[in-house]
């Protein structure tokens, strides 16, 4: 399991691109038996309207670009799961996460 502290997070959904403002976020990549699974935990999301929109939406698919504190950039597709009461969210990865 690898963990990356994120300093920037951008996502595109329904032809909208948003640079998400947050207090902390981490990307977790798990490799087991040759398969890779990944997710992002985001805390302190400032955009309450965005969280509310995803809370009401059935289309929660996003494309993301995340920049780690180490300078690595990650791109992938996933599903955005808001946690409105805690001003947080999680992105469950769907498929490959590319690293640059």
mmCIF file of N, CA, C and O in Angstrom:
data_model
loop_
_atom_site.group_PDB
_atom_site.id
_atom_site.type_symbol
_atom_site.label_atom_id
_atom_site.label_comp_id
_atom_site.label_asym_id
_atom_site.label_seq_id
_atom_site.Cartn_x
_atom_site.Cartn_y
_atom_site.Cartn_z
ATOM 1 N N UNK A 1 0.845 -1.177 0.000
ATOM 2 C CA UNK A 1 0.000 0.000 0.000
ATOM 3 C C UNK A 1 0.889 1.238 0.000
ATOM 4 O O UNK A 1 1.850 1.312 0.753
ATOM 5 N N UNK A 2 0.549 2.172 -0.871
ATOM 6 C CA UNK A 2 1.283 3.434 -0.948
ATOM 7 C C UNK A 2 0.317 4.586 -0.668
ATOM 8 O O UNK A 2 -0.826 4.557 -1.114
ATOM 9 N N UNK A 3 0.799 5.585 0.064
ATOM 10 C CA UNK A 3 -0.005 6.755 0.387
ATOM 11 C C UNK A 3 0.724 8.003 -0.077
ATOM 12 O O UNK A 3 1.933 8.136 0.142
ATOM 13 N N UNK A 4 -0.020 8.909 -0.719
ATOM 14 C CA UNK A 4 0.550 10.154 -1.228
ATOM 15 C C UNK A 4 -0.266 11.327 -0.696
ATOM 16 O O UNK A 4 -1.484 11.375 -0.887
ATOM 17 N N UNK A 5 0.391 12.267 -0.035
ATOM 18 C CA UNK A 5 -0.275 13.477 0.410
ATOM 19 C C UNK A 5 -0.481 14.379 -0.803
ATOM 20 O O UNK A 5 0.459 14.634 -1.563
ATOM 21 N N UNK A 6 -1.712 14.855 -0.984
ATOM 22 C CA UNK A 6 -2.027 15.665 -2.157
ATOM 23 C C UNK A 6 -1.993 17.157 -1.824
ATOM 24 O O UNK A 6 -2.416 17.571 -0.740
ATOM 25 N N UNK A 7 -1.508 17.942 -2.790
ATOM 26 C CA UNK A 7 -1.497 19.399 -2.637
ATOM 27 C C UNK A 7 -2.436 20.078 -3.630
ATOM 28 O O UNK A 7 -2.754 21.254 -3.477
ATOM 29 N N UNK A 8 -2.871 19.354 -4.654
ATOM 30 C CA UNK A 8 -3.811 19.901 -5.638
ATOM 31 C C UNK A 8 -4.691 18.783 -6.160
ATOM 32 O O UNK A 8 -4.243 17.643 -6.305
ATOM 33 N N UNK A 9 -5.950 19.143 -6.436
ATOM 34 C CA UNK A 9 -6.915 18.162 -6.913
ATOM 35 C C UNK A 9 -7.872 18.860 -7.867
ATOM 36 O O UNK A 9 -8.576 19.797 -7.480
ATOM 37 N N UNK A 10 -7.878 18.412 -9.110
ATOM 38 C CA UNK A 10 -8.767 18.967 -10.127
ATOM 39 C C UNK A 10 -9.623 17.846 -10.667
ATOM 40 O O UNK A 10 -9.124 16.743 -10.896
ATOM 41 N N UNK A 11 -10.915 18.140 -10.874
ATOM 42 C CA UNK A 11 -11.777 17.103 -11.418
ATOM 43 C C UNK A 11 -12.722 17.689 -12.452
ATOM 44 O O UNK A 11 -13.086 18.855 -12.400
ATOM 45 N N UNK A 12 -13.094 16.836 -13.394
ATOM 46 C CA UNK A 12 -14.038 17.199 -14.445
ATOM 47 C C UNK A 12 -15.238 16.277 -14.334
ATOM 48 O O UNK A 12 -15.083 15.060 -14.204
ATOM 49 N N UNK A 13 -16.420 16.893 -14.358
ATOM 50 C CA UNK A 13 -17.670 16.134 -14.325
ATOM 51 C C UNK A 13 -18.688 16.898 -15.160
ATOM 52 O O UNK A 13 -18.737 18.119 -15.120
ATOM 53 N N UNK A 14 -19.427 16.214 -15.966
ATOM 54 C CA UNK A 14 -20.462 16.793 -16.823
ATOM 55 C C UNK A 14 -19.988 18.076 -17.511
ATOM 56 O O UNK A 14 -20.648 19.100 -17.475
ATOM 57 N N UNK A 15 -18.821 18.037 -18.101
ATOM 58 C CA UNK A 15 -18.230 19.145 -18.862
ATOM 59 C C UNK A 15 -17.847 20.354 -18.001
ATOM 60 O O UNK A 15 -17.658 21.440 -18.522
ATOM 61 N N UNK A 16 -17.763 20.186 -16.678
ATOM 62 C CA UNK A 16 -17.305 21.229 -15.767
ATOM 63 C C UNK A 16 -15.975 20.788 -15.174
ATOM 64 O O UNK A 16 -15.837 19.640 -14.764
ATOM 65 N N UNK A 17 -15.028 21.700 -15.100
ATOM 66 C CA UNK A 17 -13.754 21.405 -14.458
ATOM 67 C C UNK A 17 -13.628 22.282 -13.228
ATOM 68 O O UNK A 17 -13.846 23.494 -13.288
ATOM 69 N N UNK A 18 -13.278 21.660 -12.105
ATOM 70 C CA UNK A 18 -13.195 22.345 -10.821
ATOM 71 C C UNK A 18 -11.849 22.057 -10.175
ATOM 72 O O UNK A 18 -11.419 20.903 -10.113
ATOM 73 N N UNK A 19 -11.194 23.101 -9.688
ATOM 74 C CA UNK A 19 -10.003 22.958 -8.855
ATOM 75 C C UNK A 19 -10.531 22.928 -7.426
ATOM 76 O O UNK A 19 -11.021 23.944 -6.929
ATOM 77 N N UNK A 20 -10.497 21.787 -6.781
ATOM 78 C CA UNK A 20 -11.099 21.619 -5.466
ATOM 79 C C UNK A 20 -10.207 22.210 -4.381
ATOM 80 O O UNK A 20 -9.004 21.946 -4.332
ATOM 81 N N UNK A 21 -10.816 22.993 -3.508
ATOM 82 C CA UNK A 21 -10.105 23.563 -2.362
ATOM 83 C C UNK A 21 -10.365 22.659 -1.148
ATOM 84 O O UNK A 21 -11.513 22.294 -0.883
ATOM 85 N N UNK A 22 -9.308 22.288 -0.422
ATOM 86 C CA UNK A 22 -9.442 21.360 0.706
ATOM 87 C C UNK A 22 -8.360 21.659 1.741
ATOM 88 O O UNK A 22 -7.391 22.346 1.455
ATOM 89 N N UNK A 23 -8.532 21.101 2.940
ATOM 90 C CA UNK A 23 -7.509 21.286 3.975
ATOM 91 C C UNK A 23 -6.486 20.148 3.960
ATOM 92 O O UNK A 23 -5.321 20.368 4.241
ATOM 93 N N UNK A 24 -6.934 18.931 3.628
ATOM 94 C CA UNK A 24 -6.000 17.809 3.498
ATOM 95 C C UNK A 24 -6.611 16.751 2.585
ATOM 96 O O UNK A 24 -7.825 16.618 2.501
ATOM 97 N N UNK A 25 -5.726 16.034 1.903
ATOM 98 C CA UNK A 25 -6.187 14.961 1.027
ATOM 99 C C UNK A 25 -5.053 13.973 0.846
ATOM 100 O O UNK A 25 -3.869 14.351 0.862
ATOM 101 N N UNK A 26 -5.426 12.715 0.675
ATOM 102 C CA UNK A 26 -4.420 11.703 0.400
ATOM 103 C C UNK A 26 -4.952 10.696 -0.603
ATOM 104 O O UNK A 26 -6.133 10.372 -0.623
ATOM 105 N N UNK A 27 -4.035 10.252 -1.414
ATOM 106 C CA UNK A 27 -4.293 9.213 -2.404
ATOM 107 C C UNK A 27 -3.699 7.925 -1.856
ATOM 108 O O UNK A 27 -2.545 7.911 -1.408
ATOM 109 N N UNK A 28 -4.488 6.867 -1.879
ATOM 110 C CA UNK A 28 -4.021 5.563 -1.413
ATOM 111 C C UNK A 28 -4.090 4.604 -2.595
ATOM 112 O O UNK A 28 -5.121 4.485 -3.250
ATOM 113 N N UNK A 29 -2.969 3.941 -2.850
ATOM 114 C CA UNK A 29 -2.892 2.956 -3.931
ATOM 115 C C UNK A 29 -2.522 1.618 -3.303
ATOM 116 O O UNK A 29 -1.513 1.496 -2.616
ATOM 117 N N UNK A 30 -3.358 0.620 -3.552
ATOM 118 C CA UNK A 30 -3.173 -0.710 -2.971
ATOM 119 C C UNK A 30 -2.886 -1.688 -4.106
ATOM 120 O O UNK A 30 -3.631 -1.738 -5.080
ATOM 121 N N UNK A 31 -1.830 -2.469 -3.961
ATOM 122 C CA UNK A 31 -1.505 -3.496 -4.942
ATOM 123 C C UNK A 31 -1.576 -4.850 -4.249
ATOM 124 O O UNK A 31 -0.850 -5.104 -3.308
ATOM 125 N N UNK A 32 -2.495 -5.682 -4.713
ATOM 126 C CA UNK A 32 -2.632 -7.033 -4.176
ATOM 127 C C UNK A 32 -2.805 -8.011 -5.321
ATOM 128 O O UNK A 32 -3.650 -7.786 -6.194
ATOM 129 N N UNK A 33 -2.028 -9.052 -5.335
ATOM 130 C CA UNK A 33 -2.148 -10.120 -6.327
ATOM 131 C C UNK A 33 -2.104 -9.584 -7.762
ATOM 132 O O UNK A 33 -2.801 -10.071 -8.639
ATOM 133 N N UNK A 34 -1.336 -8.522 -7.983
ATOM 134 C CA UNK A 34 -1.191 -7.962 -9.317
ATOM 135 C C UNK A 34 -2.249 -6.951 -9.697
ATOM 136 O O UNK A 34 -2.114 -6.242 -10.680
ATOM 137 N N UNK A 35 -3.337 -6.849 -8.927
ATOM 138 C CA UNK A 35 -4.378 -5.856 -9.205
ATOM 139 C C UNK A 35 -4.105 -4.603 -8.392
ATOM 140 O O UNK A 35 -3.586 -4.664 -7.280
ATOM 141 N N UNK A 36 -4.462 -3.462 -8.973
ATOM 142 C CA UNK A 36 -4.297 -2.203 -8.253
ATOM 143 C C UNK A 36 -5.658 -1.577 -8.000
ATOM 144 O O UNK A 36 -6.489 -1.506 -8.893
ATOM 145 N N UNK A 37 -5.837 -1.137 -6.795
ATOM 146 C CA UNK A 37 -7.045 -0.428 -6.426
ATOM 147 C C UNK A 37 -6.593 0.886 -5.818
ATOM 148 O O UNK A 37 -5.522 0.950 -5.209
ATOM 149 N N UNK A 38 -7.366 1.941 -6.011
ATOM 150 C CA UNK A 38 -6.963 3.232 -5.475
ATOM 151 C C UNK A 38 -8.182 4.048 -5.066
ATOM 152 O O UNK A 38 -9.286 3.821 -5.542
ATOM 153 N N UNK A 39 -7.937 4.979 -4.148
ATOM 154 C CA UNK A 39 -8.984 5.892 -3.718
ATOM 155 C C UNK A 39 -8.334 7.157 -3.173
ATOM 156 O O UNK A 39 -7.134 7.184 -2.869
ATOM 157 N N UNK A 40 -9.146 8.199 -3.069
ATOM 158 C CA UNK A 40 -8.686 9.482 -2.537
ATOM 159 C C UNK A 40 -9.619 9.870 -1.402
ATOM 160 O O UNK A 40 -10.848 9.801 -1.548
ATOM 161 N N UNK A 41 -9.064 10.269 -0.270
ATOM 162 C CA UNK A 41 -9.835 10.821 0.850
ATOM 163 C C UNK A 41 -9.530 12.315 0.917
ATOM 164 O O UNK A 41 -8.356 12.705 0.951
ATOM 165 N N UNK A 42 -10.591 13.129 0.946
ATOM 166 C CA UNK A 42 -10.438 14.578 0.935
ATOM 167 C C UNK A 42 -11.170 15.150 2.141
ATOM 168 O O UNK A 42 -12.348 14.848 2.363
ATOM 169 N N UNK A 43 -10.491 15.997 2.919
ATOM 170 C CA UNK A 43 -11.074 16.621 4.108
ATOM 171 C C UNK A 43 -11.084 18.134 3.959
ATOM 172 O O UNK A 43 -10.219 18.712 3.297
ATOM 173 N N UNK A 44 -12.043 18.765 4.612
ATOM 174 C CA UNK A 44 -12.119 20.220 4.603
ATOM 175 C C UNK A 44 -12.460 20.794 3.240
ATOM 176 O O UNK A 44 -11.882 21.793 2.819
ATOM 177 N N UNK A 45 -13.422 20.184 2.553
ATOM 178 C CA UNK A 45 -13.837 20.675 1.236
ATOM 179 C C UNK A 45 -14.608 21.982 1.436
ATOM 180 O O UNK A 45 -15.626 22.018 2.131
ATOM 181 N N UNK A 46 -14.126 23.048 0.828
ATOM 182 C CA UNK A 46 -14.726 24.370 1.011
ATOM 183 C C UNK A 46 -16.024 24.542 0.235
ATOM 184 O O UNK A 46 -16.905 25.299 0.651
ATOM 185 N N UNK A 47 -16.180 23.875 -0.883
ATOM 186 C CA UNK A 47 -17.324 24.067 -1.774
ATOM 187 C C UNK A 47 -18.515 23.212 -1.341
ATOM 188 O O UNK A 47 -18.719 22.100 -1.822
ATOM 189 N N UNK A 48 -19.333 23.764 -0.459
ATOM 190 C CA UNK A 48 -20.508 23.044 0.047
ATOM 191 C C UNK A 48 -21.527 22.778 -1.055
ATOM 192 O O UNK A 48 -22.203 21.753 -1.050
ATOM 193 N N UNK A 49 -21.647 23.706 -2.004
ATOM 194 C CA UNK A 49 -22.600 23.526 -3.107
ATOM 195 C C UNK A 49 -22.216 22.321 -3.965
ATOM 196 O O UNK A 49 -23.078 21.568 -4.405
ATOM 197 N N UNK A 50 -20.927 22.142 -4.191
ATOM 198 C CA UNK A 50 -20.451 20.996 -4.969
ATOM 199 C C UNK A 50 -20.782 19.689 -4.244
ATOM 200 O O UNK A 50 -21.278 18.744 -4.852
ATOM 201 N N UNK A 51 -20.518 19.647 -2.949
ATOM 202 C CA UNK A 51 -20.844 18.449 -2.170
ATOM 203 C C UNK A 51 -22.337 18.150 -2.237
ATOM 204 O O UNK A 51 -22.739 17.000 -2.417
ATOM 205 N N UNK A 52 -23.157 19.197 -2.107
ATOM 206 C CA UNK A 52 -24.607 19.022 -2.150
ATOM 207 C C UNK A 52 -25.046 18.524 -3.527
ATOM 208 O O UNK A 52 -25.916 17.644 -3.626
ATOM 209 N N UNK A 53 -24.445 19.069 -4.592
ATOM 210 C CA UNK A 53 -24.800 18.638 -5.945
ATOM 211 C C UNK A 53 -24.521 17.149 -6.125
ATOM 212 O O UNK A 53 -25.368 16.406 -6.618
ATOM 213 N N UNK A 54 -23.335 16.716 -5.713
ATOM 214 C CA UNK A 54 -23.004 15.293 -5.844
ATOM 215 C C UNK A 54 -23.877 14.434 -4.932
ATOM 216 O O UNK A 54 -24.167 13.287 -5.248
ATOM 217 N N UNK A 55 -24.305 14.984 -3.801
ATOM 218 C CA UNK A 55 -25.194 14.252 -2.909
ATOM 219 C C UNK A 55 -26.556 13.985 -3.523
ATOM 220 O O UNK A 55 -27.212 12.991 -3.196
ATOM 221 N N UNK A 56 -26.992 14.859 -4.432
ATOM 222 C CA UNK A 56 -28.290 14.703 -5.102
ATOM 223 C C UNK A 56 -28.186 13.988 -6.445
ATOM 224 O O UNK A 56 -29.177 13.520 -6.974
ATOM 225 N N UNK A 57 -27.007 13.937 -7.009
ATOM 226 C CA UNK A 57 -26.824 13.437 -8.369
ATOM 227 C C UNK A 57 -26.696 11.916 -8.421
ATOM 228 O O UNK A 57 -26.157 11.293 -7.516
ATOM 229 N N UNK A 58 -27.190 11.354 -9.526
ATOM 230 C CA UNK A 58 -26.977 9.933 -9.778
ATOM 231 C C UNK A 58 -25.725 9.713 -10.615
ATOM 232 O O UNK A 58 -25.210 8.609 -10.690
ATOM 233 N N UNK A 59 -25.244 10.774 -11.263
ATOM 234 C CA UNK A 59 -24.050 10.699 -12.101
ATOM 235 C C UNK A 59 -22.868 11.254 -11.309
ATOM 236 O O UNK A 59 -22.626 12.460 -11.294
ATOM 237 N N UNK A 60 -22.151 10.377 -10.639
ATOM 238 C CA UNK A 60 -21.062 10.824 -9.764
ATOM 239 C C UNK A 60 -19.683 10.522 -10.348
ATOM 240 O O UNK A 60 -18.673 10.611 -9.656
ATOM 241 N N UNK A 61 -19.652 10.187 -11.629
ATOM 242 C CA UNK A 61 -18.386 9.900 -12.295
ATOM 243 C C UNK A 61 -17.563 11.167 -12.512
ATOM 244 O O UNK A 61 -18.107 12.217 -12.868
ATOM 245 N N UNK A 62 -16.247 11.084 -12.277
ATOM 246 C CA UNK A 62 -15.341 12.211 -12.474
ATOM 247 C C UNK A 62 -14.056 11.729 -13.136
ATOM 248 O O UNK A 62 -13.697 10.558 -13.042
ATOM 249 N N UNK A 63 -13.387 12.652 -13.802
ATOM 250 C CA UNK A 63 -12.017 12.450 -14.255
ATOM 251 C C UNK A 63 -11.182 13.370 -13.397
ATOM 252 O O UNK A 63 -11.553 14.520 -13.168
ATOM 253 N N UNK A 64 -10.057 12.886 -12.911
ATOM 254 C CA UNK A 64 -9.296 13.693 -11.976
ATOM 255 C C UNK A 64 -7.822 13.783 -12.339
ATOM 256 O O UNK A 64 -7.269 12.907 -12.991
ATOM 257 N N UNK A 65 -7.253 14.874 -11.877
ATOM 258 C CA UNK A 65 -5.810 15.066 -11.896
ATOM 259 C C UNK A 65 -5.430 15.478 -10.489
ATOM 260 O O UNK A 65 -5.987 16.448 -9.950
ATOM 261 N N UNK A 66 -4.527 14.749 -9.874
ATOM 262 C CA UNK A 66 -4.105 15.024 -8.502
ATOM 263 C C UNK A 66 -2.585 15.181 -8.472
ATOM 264 O O UNK A 66 -1.869 14.400 -9.093
ATOM 265 N N UNK A 67 -2.137 16.190 -7.733
ATOM 266 C CA UNK A 67 -0.701 16.434 -7.605
ATOM 267 C C UNK A 67 -0.296 16.151 -6.168
ATOM 268 O O UNK A 67 -0.884 16.692 -5.225
ATOM 269 N N UNK A 68 0.700 15.284 -6.010
ATOM 270 C CA UNK A 68 1.197 14.916 -4.681
ATOM 271 C C UNK A 68 2.252 15.902 -4.217
ATOM 272 O O UNK A 68 2.897 16.581 -5.028
ATOM 273 N N UNK A 69 2.434 15.969 -2.927
ATOM 274 C CA UNK A 69 3.461 16.824 -2.329
ATOM 275 C C UNK A 69 4.841 16.476 -2.878
ATOM 276 O O UNK A 69 5.710 17.334 -3.008
ATOM 277 N N UNK A 70 5.037 15.226 -3.255
ATOM 278 C CA UNK A 70 6.315 14.756 -3.798
ATOM 279 C C UNK A 70 6.562 15.248 -5.225
ATOM 280 O O UNK A 70 7.637 15.037 -5.776
ATOM 281 N N UNK A 71 5.528 15.849 -5.856
ATOM 282 C CA UNK A 71 5.662 16.334 -7.218
ATOM 283 C C UNK A 71 5.059 15.412 -8.260
ATOM 284 O O UNK A 71 4.928 15.788 -9.428
ATOM 285 N N UNK A 72 4.673 14.219 -7.876
ATOM 286 C CA UNK A 72 4.064 13.276 -8.805
ATOM 287 C C UNK A 72 2.657 13.744 -9.178
ATOM 288 O O UNK A 72 1.947 14.313 -8.346
ATOM 289 N N UNK A 73 2.276 13.497 -10.428
ATOM 290 C CA UNK A 73 0.935 13.815 -10.894
ATOM 291 C C UNK A 73 0.227 12.523 -11.267
ATOM 292 O O UNK A 73 0.795 11.665 -11.928
ATOM 293 N N UNK A 74 -1.015 12.397 -10.814
ATOM 294 C CA UNK A 74 -1.817 11.204 -11.060
ATOM 295 C C UNK A 74 -3.070 11.596 -11.822
ATOM 296 O O UNK A 74 -3.660 12.645 -11.562
ATOM 297 N N UNK A 75 -3.478 10.734 -12.762
ATOM 298 C CA UNK A 75 -4.703 10.948 -13.525
ATOM 299 C C UNK A 75 -5.513 9.655 -13.537
ATOM 300 O O UNK A 75 -4.952 8.577 -13.644
ATOM 301 N N UNK A 76 -6.829 9.813 -13.438
ATOM 302 C CA UNK A 76 -7.681 8.643 -13.480
ATOM 303 C C UNK A 76 -9.149 9.011 -13.506
ATOM 304 O O UNK A 76 -9.513 10.193 -13.512
ATOM 305 N N UNK A 77 -9.980 7.990 -13.517
ATOM 306 C CA UNK A 77 -11.425 8.152 -13.471
ATOM 307 C C UNK A 77 -11.924 7.473 -12.212
ATOM 308 O O UNK A 77 -11.380 6.457 -11.777
ATOM 309 N N UNK A 78 -12.964 8.048 -11.631
ATOM 310 C CA UNK A 78 -13.504 7.466 -10.421
ATOM 311 C C UNK A 78 -14.903 7.975 -10.129
ATOM 312 O O UNK A 78 -15.538 8.615 -10.979
ATOM 313 N N UNK A 79 -15.362 7.700 -8.921
ATOM 314 C CA UNK A 79 -16.689 8.088 -8.473
ATOM 315 C C UNK A 79 -16.560 8.934 -7.219
ATOM 316 O O UNK A 79 -15.918 8.534 -6.249
ATOM 317 N N UNK A 80 -17.180 10.111 -7.256
ATOM 318 C CA UNK A 80 -17.075 11.100 -6.183
ATOM 319 C C UNK A 80 -18.198 10.876 -5.175
ATOM 320 O O UNK A 80 -19.376 10.998 -5.511
ATOM 321 N N UNK A 81 -17.825 10.560 -3.947
ATOM 322 C CA UNK A 81 -18.791 10.293 -2.878
ATOM 323 C C UNK A 81 -18.670 11.390 -1.821
ATOM 324 O O UNK A 81 -17.704 11.403 -1.050
ATOM 325 N N UNK A 82 -19.638 12.316 -1.772
ATOM 326 C CA UNK A 82 -19.558 13.408 -0.811
ATOM 327 C C UNK A 82 -19.963 12.971 0.594
ATOM 328 O O UNK A 82 -20.759 12.048 0.765
ATOM 329 N N UNK A 83 -19.415 13.655 1.578
ATOM 330 C CA UNK A 83 -19.824 13.494 2.966
ATOM 331 C C UNK A 83 -20.119 14.906 3.460
ATOM 332 O O UNK A 83 -19.265 15.561 4.064
ATOM 333 N N UNK A 84 -21.308 15.395 3.148
ATOM 334 C CA UNK A 84 -21.677 16.784 3.430
ATOM 335 C C UNK A 84 -21.546 17.179 4.897
ATOM 336 O O UNK A 84 -20.995 18.240 5.184
ATOM 337 N N UNK A 85 -22.033 16.370 5.846
ATOM 338 C CA UNK A 85 -21.953 16.795 7.246
ATOM 339 C C UNK A 85 -20.511 17.053 7.723
ATOM 340 O O UNK A 85 -20.284 17.874 8.610
ATOM 341 N N UNK A 86 -19.551 16.357 7.145
ATOM 342 C CA UNK A 86 -18.155 16.508 7.573
ATOM 343 C C UNK A 86 -17.323 17.331 6.591
ATOM 344 O O UNK A 86 -16.096 17.408 6.737
ATOM 345 N N UNK A 87 -17.972 17.921 5.576
ATOM 346 C CA UNK A 87 -17.275 18.685 4.542
ATOM 347 C C UNK A 87 -16.096 17.882 3.995
ATOM 348 O O UNK A 87 -14.970 18.357 3.919
ATOM 349 N N UNK A 88 -16.399 16.649 3.613
ATOM 350 C CA UNK A 88 -15.365 15.738 3.126
ATOM 351 C C UNK A 88 -15.900 14.975 1.921
ATOM 352 O O UNK A 88 -17.068 15.091 1.571
ATOM 353 N N UNK A 89 -15.021 14.222 1.301
ATOM 354 C CA UNK A 89 -15.419 13.397 0.160
ATOM 355 C C UNK A 89 -14.407 12.282 -0.017
ATOM 356 O O UNK A 89 -13.280 12.349 0.482
ATOM 357 N N UNK A 90 -14.840 11.285 -0.755
ATOM 358 C CA UNK A 90 -13.948 10.201 -1.146
ATOM 359 C C UNK A 90 -14.160 9.956 -2.636
ATOM 360 O O UNK A 90 -15.271 10.110 -3.138
ATOM 361 N N UNK A 91 -13.088 9.628 -3.319
ATOM 362 C CA UNK A 91 -13.183 9.242 -4.716
ATOM 363 C C UNK A 91 -12.738 7.791 -4.799
ATOM 364 O O UNK A 91 -11.622 7.458 -4.390
ATOM 365 N N UNK A 92 -13.622 6.951 -5.282
ATOM 366 C CA UNK A 92 -13.292 5.533 -5.473
ATOM 367 C C UNK A 92 -12.828 5.371 -6.908
ATOM 368 O O UNK A 92 -13.550 5.676 -7.847
ATOM 369 N N UNK A 93 -11.612 4.926 -7.081
ATOM 370 C CA UNK A 93 -11.044 4.781 -8.401
ATOM 371 C C UNK A 93 -11.752 3.733 -9.228
ATOM 372 O O UNK A 93 -12.247 2.731 -8.710
ATOM 373 N N UNK A 94 -11.797 3.996 -10.529
ATOM 374 C CA UNK A 94 -12.409 3.065 -11.479
ATOM 375 C C UNK A 94 -11.401 2.830 -12.593
ATOM 376 O O UNK A 94 -11.255 3.653 -13.489
ATOM 377 N N UNK A 95 -10.692 1.745 -12.506
ATOM 378 C CA UNK A 95 -9.696 1.446 -13.532
ATOM 379 C C UNK A 95 -8.309 1.941 -13.163
ATOM 380 O O UNK A 95 -7.995 2.175 -11.996
ATOM 381 N N UNK A 96 -7.518 2.106 -14.193
ATOM 382 C CA UNK A 96 -6.111 2.433 -14.011
ATOM 383 C C UNK A 96 -5.886 3.874 -13.566
ATOM 384 O O UNK A 96 -6.583 4.786 -13.980
ATOM 385 N N UNK A 97 -4.904 4.043 -12.711
ATOM 386 C CA UNK A 97 -4.452 5.364 -12.270
ATOM 387 C C UNK A 97 -3.100 5.581 -12.916
ATOM 388 O O UNK A 97 -2.156 4.843 -12.651
ATOM 389 N N UNK A 98 -3.010 6.574 -13.787
ATOM 390 C CA UNK A 98 -1.717 6.816 -14.445
ATOM 391 C C UNK A 98 -0.898 7.799 -13.628
ATOM 392 O O UNK A 98 -1.436 8.681 -12.963
ATOM 393 N N UNK A 99 0.400 7.600 -13.657
ATOM 394 C CA UNK A 99 1.324 8.435 -12.887
ATOM 395 C C UNK A 99 2.317 9.088 -13.834
ATOM 396 O O UNK A 99 2.844 8.445 -14.724
ATOM 397 N N UNK A 100 2.554 10.369 -13.605
ATOM 398 C CA UNK A 100 3.522 11.105 -14.451
ATOM 399 C C UNK A 100 4.503 11.847 -13.597
ATOM 400 O O UNK A 100 4.287 12.188 -12.503
#
